[in-house]
Tab-separated table of C-alpha atoms in Angstrom:
chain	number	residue	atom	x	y	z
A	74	UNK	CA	16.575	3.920	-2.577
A	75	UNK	CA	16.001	0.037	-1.457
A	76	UNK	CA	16.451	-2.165	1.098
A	77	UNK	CA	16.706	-6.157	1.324
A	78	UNK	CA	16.964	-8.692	3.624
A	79	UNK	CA	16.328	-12.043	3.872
A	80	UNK	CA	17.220	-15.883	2.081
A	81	UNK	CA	16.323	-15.740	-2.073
A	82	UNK	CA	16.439	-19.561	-1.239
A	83	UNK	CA	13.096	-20.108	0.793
A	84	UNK	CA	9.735	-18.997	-0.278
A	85	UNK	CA	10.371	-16.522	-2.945
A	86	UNK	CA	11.234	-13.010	-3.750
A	87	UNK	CA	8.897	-10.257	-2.316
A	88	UNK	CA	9.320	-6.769	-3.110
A	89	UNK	CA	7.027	-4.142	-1.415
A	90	UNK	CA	5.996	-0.511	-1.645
A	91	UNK	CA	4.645	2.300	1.019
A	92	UNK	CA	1.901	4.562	0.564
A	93	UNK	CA	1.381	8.474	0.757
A	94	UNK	CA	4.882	9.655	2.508
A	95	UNK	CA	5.667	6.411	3.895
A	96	UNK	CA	8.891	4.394	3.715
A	97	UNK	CA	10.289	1.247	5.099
A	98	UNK	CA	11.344	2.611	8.101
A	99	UNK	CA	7.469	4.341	8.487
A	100	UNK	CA	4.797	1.689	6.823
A	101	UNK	CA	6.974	-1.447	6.715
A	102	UNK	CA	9.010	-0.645	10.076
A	103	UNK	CA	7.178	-4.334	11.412
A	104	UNK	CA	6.675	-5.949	8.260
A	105	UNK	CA	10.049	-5.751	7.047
A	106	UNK	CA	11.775	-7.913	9.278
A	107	UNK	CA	8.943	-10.148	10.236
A	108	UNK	CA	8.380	-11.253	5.972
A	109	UNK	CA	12.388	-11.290	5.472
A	110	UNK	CA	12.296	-14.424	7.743
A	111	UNK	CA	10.782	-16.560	5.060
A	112	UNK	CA	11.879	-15.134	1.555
A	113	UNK	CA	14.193	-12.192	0.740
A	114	UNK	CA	12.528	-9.160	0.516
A	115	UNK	CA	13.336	-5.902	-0.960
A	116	UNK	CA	11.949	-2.506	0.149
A	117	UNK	CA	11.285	0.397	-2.275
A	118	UNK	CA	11.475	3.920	-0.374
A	119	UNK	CA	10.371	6.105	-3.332
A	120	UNK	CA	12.077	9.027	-4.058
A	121	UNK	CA	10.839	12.712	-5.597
A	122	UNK	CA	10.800	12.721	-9.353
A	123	UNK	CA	9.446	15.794	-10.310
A	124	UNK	CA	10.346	19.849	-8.462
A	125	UNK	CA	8.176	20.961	-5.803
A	126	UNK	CA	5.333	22.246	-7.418
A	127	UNK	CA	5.547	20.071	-10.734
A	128	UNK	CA	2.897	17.124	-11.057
A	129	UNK	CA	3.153	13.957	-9.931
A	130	UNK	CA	2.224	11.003	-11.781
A	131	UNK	CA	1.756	7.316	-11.244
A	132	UNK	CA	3.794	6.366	-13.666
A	133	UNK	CA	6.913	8.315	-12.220
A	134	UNK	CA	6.609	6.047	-9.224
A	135	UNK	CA	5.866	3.270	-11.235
A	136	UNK	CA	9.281	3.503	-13.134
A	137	UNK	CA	11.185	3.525	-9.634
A	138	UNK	CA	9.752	0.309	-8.549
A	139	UNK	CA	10.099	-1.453	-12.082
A	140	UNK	CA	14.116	0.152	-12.236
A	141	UNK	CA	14.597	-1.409	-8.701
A	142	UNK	CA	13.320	-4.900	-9.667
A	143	UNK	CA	15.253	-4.890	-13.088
A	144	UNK	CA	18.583	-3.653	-10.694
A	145	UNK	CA	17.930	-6.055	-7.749
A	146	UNK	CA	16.837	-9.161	-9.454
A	147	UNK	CA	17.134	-9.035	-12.966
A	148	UNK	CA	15.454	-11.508	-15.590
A	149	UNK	CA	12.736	-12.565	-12.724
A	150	UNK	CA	9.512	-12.133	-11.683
A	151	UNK	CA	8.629	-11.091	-7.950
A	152	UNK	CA	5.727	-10.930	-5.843
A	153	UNK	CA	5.146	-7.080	-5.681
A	154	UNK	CA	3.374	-5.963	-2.185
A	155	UNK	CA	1.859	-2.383	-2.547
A	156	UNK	CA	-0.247	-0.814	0.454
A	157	UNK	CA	-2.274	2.774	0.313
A	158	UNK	CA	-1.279	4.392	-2.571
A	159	UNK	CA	1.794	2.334	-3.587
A	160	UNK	CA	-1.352	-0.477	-4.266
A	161	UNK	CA	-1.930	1.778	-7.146
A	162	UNK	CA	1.609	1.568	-7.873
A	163	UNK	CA	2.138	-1.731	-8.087
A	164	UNK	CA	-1.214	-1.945	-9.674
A	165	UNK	CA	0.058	-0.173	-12.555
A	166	UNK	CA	3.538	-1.342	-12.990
A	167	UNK	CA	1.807	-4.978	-12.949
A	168	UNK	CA	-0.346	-4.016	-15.964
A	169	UNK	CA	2.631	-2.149	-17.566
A	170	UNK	CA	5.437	-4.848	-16.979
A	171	UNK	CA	3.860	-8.425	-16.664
A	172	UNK	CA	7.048	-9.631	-17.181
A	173	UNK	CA	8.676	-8.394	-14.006
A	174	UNK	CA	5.428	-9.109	-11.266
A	175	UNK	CA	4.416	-12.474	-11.011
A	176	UNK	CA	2.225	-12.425	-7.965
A	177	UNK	CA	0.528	-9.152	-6.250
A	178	UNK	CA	-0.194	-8.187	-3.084
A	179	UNK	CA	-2.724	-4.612	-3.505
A	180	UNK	CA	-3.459	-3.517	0.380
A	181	UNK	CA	-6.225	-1.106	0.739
A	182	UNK	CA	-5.450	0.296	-2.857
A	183	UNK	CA	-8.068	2.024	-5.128
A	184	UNK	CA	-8.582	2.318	-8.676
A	185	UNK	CA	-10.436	5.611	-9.332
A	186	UNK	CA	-10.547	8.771	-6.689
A	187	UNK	CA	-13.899	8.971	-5.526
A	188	UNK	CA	-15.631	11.860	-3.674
A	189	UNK	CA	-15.455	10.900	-0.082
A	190	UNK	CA	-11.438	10.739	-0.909
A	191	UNK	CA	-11.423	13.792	-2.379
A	192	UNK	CA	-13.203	16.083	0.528
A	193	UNK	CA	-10.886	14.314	2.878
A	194	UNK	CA	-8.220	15.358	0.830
A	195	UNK	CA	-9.617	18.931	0.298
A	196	UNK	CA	-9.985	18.914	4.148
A	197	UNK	CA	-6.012	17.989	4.418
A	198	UNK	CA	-4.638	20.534	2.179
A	199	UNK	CA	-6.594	23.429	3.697
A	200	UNK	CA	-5.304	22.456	6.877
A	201	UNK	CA	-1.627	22.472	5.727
A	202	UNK	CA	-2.340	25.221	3.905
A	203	UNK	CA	-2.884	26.976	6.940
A	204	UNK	CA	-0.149	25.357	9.149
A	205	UNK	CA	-2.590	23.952	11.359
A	206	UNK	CA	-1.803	22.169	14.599
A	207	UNK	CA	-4.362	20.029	14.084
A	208	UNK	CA	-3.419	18.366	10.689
A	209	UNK	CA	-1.623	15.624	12.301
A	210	UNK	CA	-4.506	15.029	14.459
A	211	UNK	CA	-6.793	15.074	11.283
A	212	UNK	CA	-4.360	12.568	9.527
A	213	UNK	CA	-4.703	10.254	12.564
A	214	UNK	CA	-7.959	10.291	12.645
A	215	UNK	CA	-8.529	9.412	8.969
A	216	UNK	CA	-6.545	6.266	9.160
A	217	UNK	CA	-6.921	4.622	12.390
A	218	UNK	CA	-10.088	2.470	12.634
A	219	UNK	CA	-12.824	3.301	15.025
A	220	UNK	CA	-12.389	0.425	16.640
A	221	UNK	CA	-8.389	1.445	17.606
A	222	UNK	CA	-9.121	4.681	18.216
A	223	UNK	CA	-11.475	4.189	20.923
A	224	UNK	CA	-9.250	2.007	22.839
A	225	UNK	CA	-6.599	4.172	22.326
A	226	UNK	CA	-5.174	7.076	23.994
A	227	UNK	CA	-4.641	10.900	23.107
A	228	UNK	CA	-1.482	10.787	24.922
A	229	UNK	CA	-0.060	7.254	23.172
A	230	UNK	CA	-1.006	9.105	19.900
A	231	UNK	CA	0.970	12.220	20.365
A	232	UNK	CA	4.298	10.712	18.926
A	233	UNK	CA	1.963	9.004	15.423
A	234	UNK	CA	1.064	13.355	15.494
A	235	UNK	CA	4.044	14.266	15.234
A	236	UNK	CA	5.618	11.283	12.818
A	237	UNK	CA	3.091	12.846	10.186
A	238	UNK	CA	4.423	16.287	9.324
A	239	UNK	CA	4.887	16.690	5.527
A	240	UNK	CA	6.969	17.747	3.749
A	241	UNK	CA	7.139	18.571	-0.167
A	242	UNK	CA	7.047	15.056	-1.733
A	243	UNK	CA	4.597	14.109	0.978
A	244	UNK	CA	2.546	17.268	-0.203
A	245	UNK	CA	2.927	15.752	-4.583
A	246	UNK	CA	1.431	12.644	-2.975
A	247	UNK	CA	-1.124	14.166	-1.850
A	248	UNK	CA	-2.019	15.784	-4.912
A	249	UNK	CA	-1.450	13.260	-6.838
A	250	UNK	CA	-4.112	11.089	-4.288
A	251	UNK	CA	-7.020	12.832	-5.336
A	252	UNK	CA	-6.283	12.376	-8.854
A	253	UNK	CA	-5.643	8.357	-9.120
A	254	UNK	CA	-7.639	6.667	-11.925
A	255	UNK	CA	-6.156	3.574	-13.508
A	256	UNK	CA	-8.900	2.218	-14.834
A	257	UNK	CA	-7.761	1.477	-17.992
A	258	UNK	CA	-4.666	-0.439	-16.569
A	259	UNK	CA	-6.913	-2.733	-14.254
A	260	UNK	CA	-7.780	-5.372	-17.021
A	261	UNK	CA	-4.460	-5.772	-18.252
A	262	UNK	CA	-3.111	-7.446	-15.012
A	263	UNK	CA	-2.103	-11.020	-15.342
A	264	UNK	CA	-0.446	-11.905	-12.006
A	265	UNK	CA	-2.107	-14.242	-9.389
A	266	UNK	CA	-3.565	-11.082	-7.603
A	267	UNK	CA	-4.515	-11.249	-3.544
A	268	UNK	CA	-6.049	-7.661	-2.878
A	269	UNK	CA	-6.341	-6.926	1.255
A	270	UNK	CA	-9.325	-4.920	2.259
A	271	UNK	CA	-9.459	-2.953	5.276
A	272	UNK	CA	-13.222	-2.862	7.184
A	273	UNK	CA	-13.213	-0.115	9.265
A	274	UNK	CA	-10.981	1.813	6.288
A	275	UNK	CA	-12.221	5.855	6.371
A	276	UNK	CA	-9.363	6.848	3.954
A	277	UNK	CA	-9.506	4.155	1.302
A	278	UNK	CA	-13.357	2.743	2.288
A	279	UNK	CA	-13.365	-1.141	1.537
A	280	UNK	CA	-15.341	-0.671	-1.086
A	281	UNK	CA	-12.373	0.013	-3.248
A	282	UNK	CA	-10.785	-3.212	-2.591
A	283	UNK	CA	-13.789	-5.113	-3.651
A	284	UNK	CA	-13.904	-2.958	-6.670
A	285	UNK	CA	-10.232	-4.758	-7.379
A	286	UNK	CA	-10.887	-7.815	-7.084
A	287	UNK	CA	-13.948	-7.177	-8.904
A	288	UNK	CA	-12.232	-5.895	-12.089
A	289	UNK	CA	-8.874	-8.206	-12.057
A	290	UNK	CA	-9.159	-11.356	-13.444
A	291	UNK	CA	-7.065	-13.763	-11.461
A	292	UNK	CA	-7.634	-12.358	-7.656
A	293	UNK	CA	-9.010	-13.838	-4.466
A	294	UNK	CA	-9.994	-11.160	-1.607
A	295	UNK	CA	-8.934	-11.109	2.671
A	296	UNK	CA	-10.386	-8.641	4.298
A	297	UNK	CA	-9.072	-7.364	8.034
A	298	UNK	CA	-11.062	-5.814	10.884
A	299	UNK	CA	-8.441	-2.401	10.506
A	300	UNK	CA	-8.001	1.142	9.585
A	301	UNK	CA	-6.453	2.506	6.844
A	302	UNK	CA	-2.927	1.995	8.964
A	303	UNK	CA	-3.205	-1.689	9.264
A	304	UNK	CA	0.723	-1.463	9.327
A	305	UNK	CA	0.158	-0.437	12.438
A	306	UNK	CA	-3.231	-1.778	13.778
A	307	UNK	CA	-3.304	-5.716	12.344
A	308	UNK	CA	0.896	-5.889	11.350
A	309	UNK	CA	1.162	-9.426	12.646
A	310	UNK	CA	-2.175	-10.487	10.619
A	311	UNK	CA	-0.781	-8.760	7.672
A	312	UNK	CA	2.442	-10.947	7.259
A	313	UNK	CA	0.541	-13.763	7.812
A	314	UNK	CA	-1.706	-13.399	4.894
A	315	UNK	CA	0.796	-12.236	2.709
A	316	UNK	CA	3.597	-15.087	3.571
A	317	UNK	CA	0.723	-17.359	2.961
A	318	UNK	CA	-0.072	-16.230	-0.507
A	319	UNK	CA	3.132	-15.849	-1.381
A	320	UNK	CA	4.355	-19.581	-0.801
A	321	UNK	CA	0.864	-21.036	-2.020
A	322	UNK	CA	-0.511	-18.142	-4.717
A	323	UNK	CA	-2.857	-20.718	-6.393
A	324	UNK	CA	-4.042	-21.853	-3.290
A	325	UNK	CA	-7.220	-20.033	-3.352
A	326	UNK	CA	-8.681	-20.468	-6.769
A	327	UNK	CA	-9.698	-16.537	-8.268
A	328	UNK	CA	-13.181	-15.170	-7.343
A	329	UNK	CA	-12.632	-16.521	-3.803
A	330	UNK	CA	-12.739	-15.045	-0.298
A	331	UNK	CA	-9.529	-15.769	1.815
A	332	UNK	CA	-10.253	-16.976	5.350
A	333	UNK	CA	-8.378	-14.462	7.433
A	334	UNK	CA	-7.724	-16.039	10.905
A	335	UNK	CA	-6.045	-13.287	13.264
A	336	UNK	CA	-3.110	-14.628	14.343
């Protein structure tokens, strides 16, 4: 399933990608409608490929995002916005189909599943495991920043609680999480890469971004004072970063840092 909006005309084409059980109407809910107002942008909500209980790969989502480009806007080449774990996505489908991704956008993405992911993970699926009350709590925790969270209220968090109950896909994404290594793809990506790190990131640690733009050969870096859910915390920052890559790519020559001025 997709969803566009917004003039081909202007800026350019921009198609985008949520991370672990997210969709439009979840990750992108303000960044949807706030990008659409310079370029058209289309909207991947990925779908299960595989039974509950099979594996999930990255390449299953992969082919869903390269299908909907080759549907949507066939025989061009779009800037392709990933955040969380559909970063890796569009990671890979970037190295796998040069032809279709001509600039990147990789949002607190990873390349390899390191240990500090993988005991929060083993942490999450013990606590679904059990049907604990306090997984959504755990979740929240995980991907708001430190700095959010202690302005923030338990009782204005109650609804994010109870917006994060899984279900099975959510659960394949999961697994699939703590298994991420595209290593091997990295090197093969050719588009005008801007990666987005994430400073006060506890679920994908910054580090990871600077590991991206550290292996890809033609990326500049922006980092944002944010969580993991900088969807949420920094929205407004976010589109402005990305609209301004995506009308100037070249702008900032590769290798550089990407003044991030908070809008």
């Amino acid at each position: 399933m997709h969803r566009r909006a917004g003039d081909a005309r202007r800026v350019g084409d921009v198609e985008q990608t949520g991370g672990t059980g997210g969709s439009t109407q979840k990750h992108y809910g303000y960044l949807f409608p706030l990008l659409s107002a310079r370029q058209r942008v289309v909207s991947v909500d990925l779908a299960q490929p595989v039974p509950t209980g099979g594996t999930l790969t990255v390449e299953h989502l992969g082919k869903q995002v390269a299908a909907v480009i080759e549907a949507v806007l066939p025989g061009q080449a779009v800037t392709l916005v990933g955040y969380s774990l559909g970063s890796v996505v569009a990671a890979a489908v970037a190295a796998r189909h040069p032809e279709l991704v001509r600039n990147l956008v990789l949002v607190a993405g990873w390349i390899t599943a390191d240990t500090q992911q993988k005991l929060r993970n083993k942490v999450w699926q013990q606590l679904r495991k059990e049907g604990s009350s306090a997984l959504g709590e755990y979740t929240a925790f995980c991907a708001f920043g430190g700095p959010f969270l202690a302005l923030a209220h338990l009782e204005e968090l109650a609804l994010t609680f109870k917006s994060l109950a899984p279900d099975h896909f959510y659960d394949l994404q999961m697994a699939l999480n703590q298994t991420v290594d595209i290593s091997e793809l990295i090197p093969g990506i050719k588009a005008t890469t801007l990666v987005v790190g994430c400073t006060h990131d506890q679920m994908v640690p910054v580090r990871h971004s600077k590991a991206l733009f550290g292996a890809i050969p033609d990326a500049r870096y922006a980092k944002i004072a944010s969580g993991h859910a900088v969807v949420f915390e920094r929205p407004g920052q976010l589109v402005q970063i990305i609209d301004q890559f995506n009308a100037s790519p070249s702008r900032h020559a590769a290798g550089s840092i990407v003044p991030a001025d908070s809008p």
